[in-house]
Short mmCIF file of C-alpha atoms and ligand atoms in Angstrom, two decimals:
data_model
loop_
_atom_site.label_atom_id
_atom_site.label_comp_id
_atom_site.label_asym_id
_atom_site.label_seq_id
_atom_site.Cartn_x
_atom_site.Cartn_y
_atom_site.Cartn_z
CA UNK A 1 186.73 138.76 95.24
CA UNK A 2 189.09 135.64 94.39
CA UNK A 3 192.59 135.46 94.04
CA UNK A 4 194.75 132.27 93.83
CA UNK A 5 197.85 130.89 92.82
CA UNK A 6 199.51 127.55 91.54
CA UNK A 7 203.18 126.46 91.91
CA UNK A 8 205.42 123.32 92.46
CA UNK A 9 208.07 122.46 94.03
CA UNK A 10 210.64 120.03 93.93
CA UNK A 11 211.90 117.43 96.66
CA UNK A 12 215.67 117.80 97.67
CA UNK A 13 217.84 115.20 98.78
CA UNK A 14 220.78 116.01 101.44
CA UNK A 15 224.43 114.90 101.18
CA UNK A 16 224.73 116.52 104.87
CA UNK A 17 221.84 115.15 106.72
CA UNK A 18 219.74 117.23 109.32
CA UNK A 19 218.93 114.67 112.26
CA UNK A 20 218.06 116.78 115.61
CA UNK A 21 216.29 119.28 116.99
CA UNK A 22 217.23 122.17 119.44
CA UNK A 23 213.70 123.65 119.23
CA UNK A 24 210.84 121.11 117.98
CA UNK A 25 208.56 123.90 117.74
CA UNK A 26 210.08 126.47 115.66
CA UNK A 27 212.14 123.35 113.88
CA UNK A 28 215.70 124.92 114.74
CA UNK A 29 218.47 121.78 113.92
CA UNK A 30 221.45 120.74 115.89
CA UNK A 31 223.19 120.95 112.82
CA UNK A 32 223.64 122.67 109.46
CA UNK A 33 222.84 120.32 106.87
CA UNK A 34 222.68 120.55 102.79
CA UNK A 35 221.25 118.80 100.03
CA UNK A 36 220.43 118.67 95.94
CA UNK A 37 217.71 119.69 94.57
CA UNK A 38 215.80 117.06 92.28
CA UNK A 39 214.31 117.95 89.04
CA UNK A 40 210.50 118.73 89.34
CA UNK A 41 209.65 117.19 85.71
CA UNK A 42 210.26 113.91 87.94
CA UNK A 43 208.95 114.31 91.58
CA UNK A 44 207.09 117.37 92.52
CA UNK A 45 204.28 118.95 94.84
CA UNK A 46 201.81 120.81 92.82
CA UNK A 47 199.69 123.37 94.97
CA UNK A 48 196.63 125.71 94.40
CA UNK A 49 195.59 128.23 96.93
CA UNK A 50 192.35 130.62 96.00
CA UNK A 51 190.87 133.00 98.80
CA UNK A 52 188.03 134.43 98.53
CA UNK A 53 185.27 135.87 100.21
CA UNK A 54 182.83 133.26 99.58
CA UNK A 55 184.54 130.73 102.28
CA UNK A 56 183.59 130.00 105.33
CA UNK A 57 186.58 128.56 106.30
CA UNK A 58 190.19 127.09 105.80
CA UNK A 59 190.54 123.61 104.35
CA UNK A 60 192.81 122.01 102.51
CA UNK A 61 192.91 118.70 100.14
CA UNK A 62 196.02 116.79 100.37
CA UNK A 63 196.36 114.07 97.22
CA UNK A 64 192.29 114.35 96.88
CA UNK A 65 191.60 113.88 101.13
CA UNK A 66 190.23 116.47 102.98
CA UNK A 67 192.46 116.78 105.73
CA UNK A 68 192.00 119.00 109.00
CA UNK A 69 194.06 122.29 109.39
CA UNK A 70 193.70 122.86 112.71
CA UNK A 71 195.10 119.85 114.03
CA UNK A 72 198.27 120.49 112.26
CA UNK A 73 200.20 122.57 114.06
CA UNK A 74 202.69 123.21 111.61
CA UNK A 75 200.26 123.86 108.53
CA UNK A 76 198.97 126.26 111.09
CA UNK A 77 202.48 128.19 112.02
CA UNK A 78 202.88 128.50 107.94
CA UNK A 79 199.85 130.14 107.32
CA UNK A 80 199.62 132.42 110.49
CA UNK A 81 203.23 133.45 109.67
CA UNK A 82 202.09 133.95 105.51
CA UNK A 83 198.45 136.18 106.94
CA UNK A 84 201.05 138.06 109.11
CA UNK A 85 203.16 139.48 106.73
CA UNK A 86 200.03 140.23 104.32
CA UNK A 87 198.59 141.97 107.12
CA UNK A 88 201.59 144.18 107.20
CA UNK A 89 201.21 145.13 103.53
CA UNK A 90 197.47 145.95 103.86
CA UNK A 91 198.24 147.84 107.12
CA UNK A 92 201.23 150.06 104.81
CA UNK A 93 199.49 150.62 102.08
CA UNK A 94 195.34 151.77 101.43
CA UNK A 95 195.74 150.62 97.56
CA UNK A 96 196.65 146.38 98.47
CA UNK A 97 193.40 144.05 97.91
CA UNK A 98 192.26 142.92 101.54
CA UNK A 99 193.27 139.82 101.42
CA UNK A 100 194.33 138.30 104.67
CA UNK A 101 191.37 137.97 106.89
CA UNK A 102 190.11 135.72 103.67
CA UNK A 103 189.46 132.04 104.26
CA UNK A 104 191.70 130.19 101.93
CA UNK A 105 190.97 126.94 100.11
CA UNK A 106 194.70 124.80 99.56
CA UNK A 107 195.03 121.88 97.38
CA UNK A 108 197.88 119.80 96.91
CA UNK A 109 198.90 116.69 95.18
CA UNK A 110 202.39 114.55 95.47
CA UNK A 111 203.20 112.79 92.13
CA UNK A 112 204.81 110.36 94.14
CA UNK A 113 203.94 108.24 97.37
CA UNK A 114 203.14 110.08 100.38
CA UNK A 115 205.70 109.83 103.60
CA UNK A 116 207.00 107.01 102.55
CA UNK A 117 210.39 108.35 102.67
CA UNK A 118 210.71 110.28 99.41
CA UNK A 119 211.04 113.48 100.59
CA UNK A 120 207.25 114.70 100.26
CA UNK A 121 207.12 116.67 103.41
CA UNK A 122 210.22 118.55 102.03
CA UNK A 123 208.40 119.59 98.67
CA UNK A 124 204.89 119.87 99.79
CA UNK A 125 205.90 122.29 102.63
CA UNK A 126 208.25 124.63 100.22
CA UNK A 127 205.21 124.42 97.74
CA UNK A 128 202.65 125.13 100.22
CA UNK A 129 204.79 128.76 101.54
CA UNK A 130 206.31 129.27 98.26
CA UNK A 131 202.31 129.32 96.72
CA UNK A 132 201.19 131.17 100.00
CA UNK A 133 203.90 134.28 99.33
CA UNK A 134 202.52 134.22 95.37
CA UNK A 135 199.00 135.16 96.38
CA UNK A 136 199.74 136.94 99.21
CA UNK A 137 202.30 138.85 97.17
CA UNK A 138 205.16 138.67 99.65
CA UNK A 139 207.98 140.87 99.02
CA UNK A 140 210.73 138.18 100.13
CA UNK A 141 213.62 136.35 99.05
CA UNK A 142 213.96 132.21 98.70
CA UNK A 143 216.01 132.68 102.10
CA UNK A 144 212.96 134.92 103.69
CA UNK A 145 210.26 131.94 102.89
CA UNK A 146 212.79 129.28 103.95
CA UNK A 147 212.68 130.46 107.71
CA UNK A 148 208.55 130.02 107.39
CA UNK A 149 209.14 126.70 105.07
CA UNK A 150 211.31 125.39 107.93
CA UNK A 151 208.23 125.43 110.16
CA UNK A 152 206.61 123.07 108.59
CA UNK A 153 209.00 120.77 107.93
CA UNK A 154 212.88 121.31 108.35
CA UNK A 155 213.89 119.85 105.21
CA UNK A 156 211.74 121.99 103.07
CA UNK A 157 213.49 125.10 103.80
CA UNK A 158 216.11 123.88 101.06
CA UNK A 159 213.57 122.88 98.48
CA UNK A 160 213.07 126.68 98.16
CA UNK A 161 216.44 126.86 95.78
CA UNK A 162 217.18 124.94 92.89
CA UNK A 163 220.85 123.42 92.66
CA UNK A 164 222.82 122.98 96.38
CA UNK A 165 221.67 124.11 99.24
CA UNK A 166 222.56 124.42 102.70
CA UNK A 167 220.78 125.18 105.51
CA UNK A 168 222.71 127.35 108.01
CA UNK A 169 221.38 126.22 111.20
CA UNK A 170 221.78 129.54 112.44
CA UNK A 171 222.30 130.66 116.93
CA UNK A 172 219.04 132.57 117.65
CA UNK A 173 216.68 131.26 120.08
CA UNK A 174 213.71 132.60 117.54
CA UNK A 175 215.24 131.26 114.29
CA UNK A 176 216.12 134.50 112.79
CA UNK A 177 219.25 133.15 111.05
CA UNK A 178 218.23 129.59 110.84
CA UNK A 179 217.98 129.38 107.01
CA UNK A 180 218.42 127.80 103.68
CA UNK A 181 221.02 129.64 101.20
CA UNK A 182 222.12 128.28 97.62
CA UNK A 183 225.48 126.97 97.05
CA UNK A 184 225.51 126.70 93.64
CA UNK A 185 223.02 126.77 91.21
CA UNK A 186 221.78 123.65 89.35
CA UNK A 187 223.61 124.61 86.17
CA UNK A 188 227.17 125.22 88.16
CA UNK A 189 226.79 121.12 87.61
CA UNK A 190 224.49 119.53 84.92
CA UNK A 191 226.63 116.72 84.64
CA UNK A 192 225.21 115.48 88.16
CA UNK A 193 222.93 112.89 88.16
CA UNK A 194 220.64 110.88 90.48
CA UNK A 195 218.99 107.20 90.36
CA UNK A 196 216.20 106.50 93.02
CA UNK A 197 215.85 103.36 94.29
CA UNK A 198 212.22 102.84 95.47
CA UNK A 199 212.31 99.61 97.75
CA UNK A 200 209.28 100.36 99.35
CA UNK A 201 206.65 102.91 98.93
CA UNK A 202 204.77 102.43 102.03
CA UNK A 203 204.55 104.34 105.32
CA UNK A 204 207.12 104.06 107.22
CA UNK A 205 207.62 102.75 110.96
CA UNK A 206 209.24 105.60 112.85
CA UNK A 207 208.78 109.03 110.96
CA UNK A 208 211.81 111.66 111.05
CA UNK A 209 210.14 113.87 113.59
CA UNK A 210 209.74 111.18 116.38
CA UNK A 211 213.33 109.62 115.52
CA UNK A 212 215.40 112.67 115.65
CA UNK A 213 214.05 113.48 118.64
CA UNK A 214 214.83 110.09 120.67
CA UNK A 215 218.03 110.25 118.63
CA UNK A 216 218.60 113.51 120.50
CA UNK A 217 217.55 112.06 123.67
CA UNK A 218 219.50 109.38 124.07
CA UNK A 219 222.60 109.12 121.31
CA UNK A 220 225.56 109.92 122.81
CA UNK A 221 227.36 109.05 118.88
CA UNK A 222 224.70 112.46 117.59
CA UNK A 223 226.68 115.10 120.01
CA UNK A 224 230.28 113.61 118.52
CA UNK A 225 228.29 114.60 115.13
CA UNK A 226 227.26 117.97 116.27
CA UNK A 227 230.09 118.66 117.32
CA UNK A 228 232.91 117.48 115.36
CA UNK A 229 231.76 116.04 111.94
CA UNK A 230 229.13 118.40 110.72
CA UNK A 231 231.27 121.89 110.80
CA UNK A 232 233.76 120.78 109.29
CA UNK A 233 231.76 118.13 106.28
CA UNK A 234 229.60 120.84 105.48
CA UNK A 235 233.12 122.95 104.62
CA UNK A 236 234.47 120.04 102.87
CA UNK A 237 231.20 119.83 100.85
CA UNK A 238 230.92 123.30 99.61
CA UNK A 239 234.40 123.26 98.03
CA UNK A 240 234.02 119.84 97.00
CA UNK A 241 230.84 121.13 95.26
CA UNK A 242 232.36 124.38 93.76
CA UNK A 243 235.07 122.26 92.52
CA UNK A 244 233.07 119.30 91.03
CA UNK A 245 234.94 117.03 92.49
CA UNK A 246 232.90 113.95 92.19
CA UNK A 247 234.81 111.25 94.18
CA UNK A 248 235.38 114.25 97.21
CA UNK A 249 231.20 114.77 97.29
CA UNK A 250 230.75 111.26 96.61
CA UNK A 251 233.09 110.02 99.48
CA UNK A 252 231.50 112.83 101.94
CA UNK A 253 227.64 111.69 100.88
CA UNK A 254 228.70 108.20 101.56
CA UNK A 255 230.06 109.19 104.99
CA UNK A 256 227.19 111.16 105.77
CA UNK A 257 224.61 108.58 105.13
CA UNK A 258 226.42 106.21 107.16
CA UNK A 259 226.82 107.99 110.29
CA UNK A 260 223.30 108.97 109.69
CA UNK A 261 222.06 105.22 110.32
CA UNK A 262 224.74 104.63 112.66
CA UNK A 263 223.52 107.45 115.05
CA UNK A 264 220.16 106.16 114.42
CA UNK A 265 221.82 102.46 115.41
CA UNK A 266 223.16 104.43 118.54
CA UNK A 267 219.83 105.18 119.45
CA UNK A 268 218.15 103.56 122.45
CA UNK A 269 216.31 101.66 121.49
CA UNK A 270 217.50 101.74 118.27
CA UNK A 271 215.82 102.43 114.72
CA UNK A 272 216.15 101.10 111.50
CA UNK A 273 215.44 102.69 108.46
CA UNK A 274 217.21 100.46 105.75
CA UNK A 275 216.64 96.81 105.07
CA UNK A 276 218.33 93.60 103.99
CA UNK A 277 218.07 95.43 100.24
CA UNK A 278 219.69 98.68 101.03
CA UNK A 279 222.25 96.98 102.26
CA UNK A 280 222.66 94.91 99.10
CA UNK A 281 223.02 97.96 96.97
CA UNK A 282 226.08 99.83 99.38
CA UNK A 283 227.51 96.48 98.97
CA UNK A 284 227.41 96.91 95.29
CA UNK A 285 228.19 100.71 95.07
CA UNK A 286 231.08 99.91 96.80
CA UNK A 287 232.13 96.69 94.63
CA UNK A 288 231.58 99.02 91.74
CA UNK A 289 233.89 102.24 93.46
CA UNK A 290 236.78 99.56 93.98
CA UNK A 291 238.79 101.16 91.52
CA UNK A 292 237.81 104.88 92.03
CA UNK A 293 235.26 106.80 92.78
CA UNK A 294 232.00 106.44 90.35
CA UNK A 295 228.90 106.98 92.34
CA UNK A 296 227.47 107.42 95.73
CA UNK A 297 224.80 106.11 97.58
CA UNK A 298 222.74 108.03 100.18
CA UNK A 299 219.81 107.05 102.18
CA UNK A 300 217.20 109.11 104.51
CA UNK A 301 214.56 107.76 107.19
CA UNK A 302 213.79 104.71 105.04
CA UNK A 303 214.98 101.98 102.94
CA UNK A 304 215.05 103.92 99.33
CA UNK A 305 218.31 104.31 98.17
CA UNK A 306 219.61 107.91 95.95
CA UNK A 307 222.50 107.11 93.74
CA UNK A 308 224.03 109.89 92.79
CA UNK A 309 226.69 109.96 90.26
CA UNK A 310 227.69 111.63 86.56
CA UNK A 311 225.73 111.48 83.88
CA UNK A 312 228.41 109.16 82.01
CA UNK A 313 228.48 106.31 84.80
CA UNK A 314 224.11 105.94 84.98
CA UNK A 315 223.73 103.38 81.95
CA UNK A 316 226.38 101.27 84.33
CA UNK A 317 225.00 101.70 87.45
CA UNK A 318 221.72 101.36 86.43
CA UNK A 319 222.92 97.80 84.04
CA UNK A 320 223.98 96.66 87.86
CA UNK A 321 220.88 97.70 89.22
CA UNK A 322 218.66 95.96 87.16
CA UNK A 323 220.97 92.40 87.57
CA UNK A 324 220.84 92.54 91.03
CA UNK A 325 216.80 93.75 90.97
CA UNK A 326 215.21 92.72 88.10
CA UNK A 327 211.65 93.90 87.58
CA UNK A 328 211.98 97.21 88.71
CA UNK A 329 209.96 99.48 86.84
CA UNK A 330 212.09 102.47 84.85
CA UNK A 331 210.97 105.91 83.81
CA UNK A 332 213.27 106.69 80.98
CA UNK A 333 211.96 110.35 80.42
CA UNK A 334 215.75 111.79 80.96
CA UNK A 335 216.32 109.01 77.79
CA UNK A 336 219.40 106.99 79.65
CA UNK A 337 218.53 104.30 77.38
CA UNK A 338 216.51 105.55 74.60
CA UNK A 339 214.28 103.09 74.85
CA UNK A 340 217.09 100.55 74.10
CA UNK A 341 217.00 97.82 76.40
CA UNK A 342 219.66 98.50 79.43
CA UNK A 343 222.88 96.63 78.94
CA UNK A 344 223.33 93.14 80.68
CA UNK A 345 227.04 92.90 81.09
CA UNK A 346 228.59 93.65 84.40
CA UNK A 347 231.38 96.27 84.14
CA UNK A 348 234.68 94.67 83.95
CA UNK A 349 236.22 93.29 86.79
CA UNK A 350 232.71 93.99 88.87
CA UNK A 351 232.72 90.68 91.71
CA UNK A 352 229.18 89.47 91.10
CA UNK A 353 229.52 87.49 94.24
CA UNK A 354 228.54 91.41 96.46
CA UNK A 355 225.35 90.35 96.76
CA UNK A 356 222.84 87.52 95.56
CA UNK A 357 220.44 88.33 92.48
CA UNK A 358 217.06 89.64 94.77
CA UNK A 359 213.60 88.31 93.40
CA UNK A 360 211.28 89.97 90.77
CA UNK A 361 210.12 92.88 91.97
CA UNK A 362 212.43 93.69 95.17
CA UNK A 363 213.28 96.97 94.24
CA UNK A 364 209.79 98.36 92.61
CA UNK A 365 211.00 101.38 90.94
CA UNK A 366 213.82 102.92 89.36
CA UNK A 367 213.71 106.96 88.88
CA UNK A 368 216.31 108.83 86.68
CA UNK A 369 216.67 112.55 87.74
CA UNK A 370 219.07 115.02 88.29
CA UNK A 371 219.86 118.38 90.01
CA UNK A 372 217.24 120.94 89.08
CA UNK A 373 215.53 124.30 89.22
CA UNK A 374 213.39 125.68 92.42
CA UNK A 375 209.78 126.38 92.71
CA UNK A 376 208.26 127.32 89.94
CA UNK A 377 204.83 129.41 89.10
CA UNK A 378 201.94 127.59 86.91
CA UNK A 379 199.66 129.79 84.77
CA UNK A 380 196.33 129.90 86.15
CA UNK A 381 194.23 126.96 83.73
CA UNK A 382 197.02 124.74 85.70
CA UNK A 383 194.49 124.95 89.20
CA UNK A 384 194.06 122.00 91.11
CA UNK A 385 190.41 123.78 92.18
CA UNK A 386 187.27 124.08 89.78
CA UNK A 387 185.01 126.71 90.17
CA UNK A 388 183.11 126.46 93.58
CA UNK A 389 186.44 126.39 95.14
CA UNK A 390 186.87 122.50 95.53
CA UNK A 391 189.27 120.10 93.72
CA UNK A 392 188.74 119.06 90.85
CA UNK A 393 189.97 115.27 91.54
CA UNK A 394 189.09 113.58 94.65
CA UNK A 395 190.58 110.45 95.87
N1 LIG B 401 201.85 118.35 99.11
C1 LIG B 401 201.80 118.53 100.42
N2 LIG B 401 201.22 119.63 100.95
C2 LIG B 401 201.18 119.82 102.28
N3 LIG B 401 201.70 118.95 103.17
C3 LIG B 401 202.27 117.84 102.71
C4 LIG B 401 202.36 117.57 101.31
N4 LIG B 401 202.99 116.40 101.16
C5 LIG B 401 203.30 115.95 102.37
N5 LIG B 401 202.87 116.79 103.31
C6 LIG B 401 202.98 116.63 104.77
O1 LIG B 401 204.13 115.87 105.05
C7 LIG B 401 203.79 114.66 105.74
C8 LIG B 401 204.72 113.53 105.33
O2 LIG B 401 205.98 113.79 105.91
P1 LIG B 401 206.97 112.66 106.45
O3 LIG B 401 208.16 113.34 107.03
O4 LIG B 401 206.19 111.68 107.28
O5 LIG B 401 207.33 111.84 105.11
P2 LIG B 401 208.40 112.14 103.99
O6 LIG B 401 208.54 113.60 103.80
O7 LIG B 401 208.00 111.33 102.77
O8 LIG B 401 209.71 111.51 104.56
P3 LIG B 401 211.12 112.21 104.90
O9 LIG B 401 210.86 113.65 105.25
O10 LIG B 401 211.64 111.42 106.05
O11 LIG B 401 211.94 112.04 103.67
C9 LIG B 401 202.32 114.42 105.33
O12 LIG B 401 201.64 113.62 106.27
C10 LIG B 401 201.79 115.84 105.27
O13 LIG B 401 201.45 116.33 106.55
C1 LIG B 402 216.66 111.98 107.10
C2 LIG B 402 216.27 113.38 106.64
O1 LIG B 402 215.53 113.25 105.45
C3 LIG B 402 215.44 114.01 107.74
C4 LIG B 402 214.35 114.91 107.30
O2 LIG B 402 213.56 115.27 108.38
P1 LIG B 402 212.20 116.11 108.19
O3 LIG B 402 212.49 117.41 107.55
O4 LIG B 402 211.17 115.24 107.53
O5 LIG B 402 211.81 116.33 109.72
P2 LIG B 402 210.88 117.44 110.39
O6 LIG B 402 211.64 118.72 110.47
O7 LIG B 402 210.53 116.89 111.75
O8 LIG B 402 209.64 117.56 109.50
C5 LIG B 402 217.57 114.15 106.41
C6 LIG B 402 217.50 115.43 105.63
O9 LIG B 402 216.62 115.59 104.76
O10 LIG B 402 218.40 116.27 105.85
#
């Protein structure tokens, strides 16, 4: 007997960032956090699962490696929490294929770099619990499989929903109400737009898990957040998001990235996540804002910068861009430029003297995306594994 299942999933980038753990084991935050979905046509996890009886064990293929399941305790928590609820089905009713006490084969591949930043944990855990409740046939709701997505990684319990999404932190001691819930869906507003700036693609120093946790330790700037930013941004968000008021979510992202890196500043000793180059490009978001409100920059546990602004401001921004970085690679698949060559004069007014013009090549990639859908199911001749069971690319 085989049974399997293919999905994706996208990454989602937050405009209220989670930083900080109450419980590092069941991944319950300090604070509520929320973030926009990317489109999956640009970055995406892409996951087959098949069990069957002819397995002798669990093992999984991450981007073509065999990696070990056992040693990851969160891969672990996701599927004992998947077999669980299967379990339950078989136990309720005689009719359900046994499927549970199967050993499972997972593949996965990132179409973009691997923890370097970009979000992959966020997509490759919703894909991995999103795929496991398609073959296990889980009767639950994108908030259900958020609570088991969380345990793997805390941002992926908002890649479950498309659109903007926040994750209620939620008071139980066992995580009960600690979940993800949609704002709005993506097309409440199409007109919002994202440019990623990929400074570096590598590994980084200090991953999210180990930082928030010395953050927690020893910033006493992270309990002024807790406790008087957060609730109140993440109310200031949602209407500025059910309003689409642009310069509102723009100046809250902006605010919210900052006191992101400042906490991580505050922490002893301290860690930095962006570089001489991010730096350059709030210094030129901000140059460019002068007047009013027309984009805003945001930037997680590395140096990459998300720009996010309308769809009417990108051929700008990215014009800038491209002055200030030339050499950067650009995926025009959302057609910003259609294939024209972007334009080279500076808006208006812009001072050019923000920054100094950065050698070939500083920024490596630019990404045009927007806010998109959620998961999404593949038909079965889209499987990562061929017919023994293994993938059918290796590294
Ligand atoms: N497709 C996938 N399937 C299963 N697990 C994955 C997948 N992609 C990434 N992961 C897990 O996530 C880890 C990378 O997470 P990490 O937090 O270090 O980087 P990141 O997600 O790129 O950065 P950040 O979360 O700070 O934006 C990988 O080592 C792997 O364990
Ligand atoms: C800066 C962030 O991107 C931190 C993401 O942290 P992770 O979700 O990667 O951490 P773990 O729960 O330990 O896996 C902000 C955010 O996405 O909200």
């Amino acid at each position: 007997m085989t049974f399997e299942a293919t999905c994706t999933a996208p990454v989602n980038i937050a405009v209220v960032k989670y930083w900080g753990k109450r419980d590092t084991s069941l991944i319950l935050p300090t604070n509520s956090s929320l973030s926009v979905t990317l489109s999956q046509d640009q970055l995406h996890s892409k996951t087959t699962i098949r069990a069957s009886a002819d397995f002798v064990s669990d093992r999984l293929w991450l981007n073509g490696i065999e990696e070990s399941i056992t040693s990851n305790k969160r891969l672990v928590a996701c599927l004992r929490e998947t077999r669980a609820l299967r379990t339950k089905i078989e136990a309720e009713d005689a009719s359900a294929p046994k499927l549970a006490h199967l050993n499972i084969h997972i593949c996965s591949e990132n179409n973009f770099p691997t923890a370097a930043g970009l979000a992959s944990s966020a997509s490759g855990y919703a894909c991995l619990v999103y795929t496991l409740s398609k073959l296990f046939q889980l009767p639950l709701d994108a908030s259900d499989l958020s609570i088991v997505a969380r345990q793997g990684s805390g941002s992926a319990c908002r890649s479950l929903f498309g659109g903007f999404v926040a994750w209620e932190m939620g008071e139980r001691a066992d995580g009960a109400d600690s979940k993800a819930v949609q704002i709005a869906p993506e097309t409440h507003w199409p007109d919002l737009q994202a440019l990623i700036c990929v400074v570096s693609d590598e590994k980084k120093g200090t991953s999210s898990t180990e930082g928030m946790q010395l953050t927690v330790k020893t910033s006493p700037l992270l309990q002024e957040r807790i406790k008087n930013v957060v609730p109140q941004r993440m109310d200031e968000m949602i209407a500025a998001i059910k309003d689409k008021d642009f310069p509102k979510f723009a100046e809250l992202t902006m605010r919210d990235s900052n006191q992101f890196h400042a906490v991580c500043l505050d922490t002893y000793p301290p860690i930095f996540y962006m570089n001489d180059i991010s730096r350059a490009i709030i210094r030129i978001i901000t140059e460019y804002n002068r007047d009013g409100i027309k984009a805003a920059y945001t930037y997680d546990a590395g140096p990459n910068a998300v720009i996010y602004a309308p769809a009417a401001n990108m051929a700008e921004i990215y014009s800038l861009l491209s002055h200030y970085f030339p050499g950067a690679a650009f995926d025009d698949s959302l057609g910003l430029l259609n294939n024209a060559a972007a334009p080279t004069t500076l808006p208006t007014n812009f001072d050019q003297r923000v920054s100094p013009v950065f050698p070939q090549g500083s920024v490596k990639q630019i990404l045009h995306t927007k806010a998109d859908d959620g998961p999404r199911v593949l038909a079965a001749d889209q499987g990562l594994l061929n017919a023994e069971g293994l993938p059918k690319r290796l590294a």
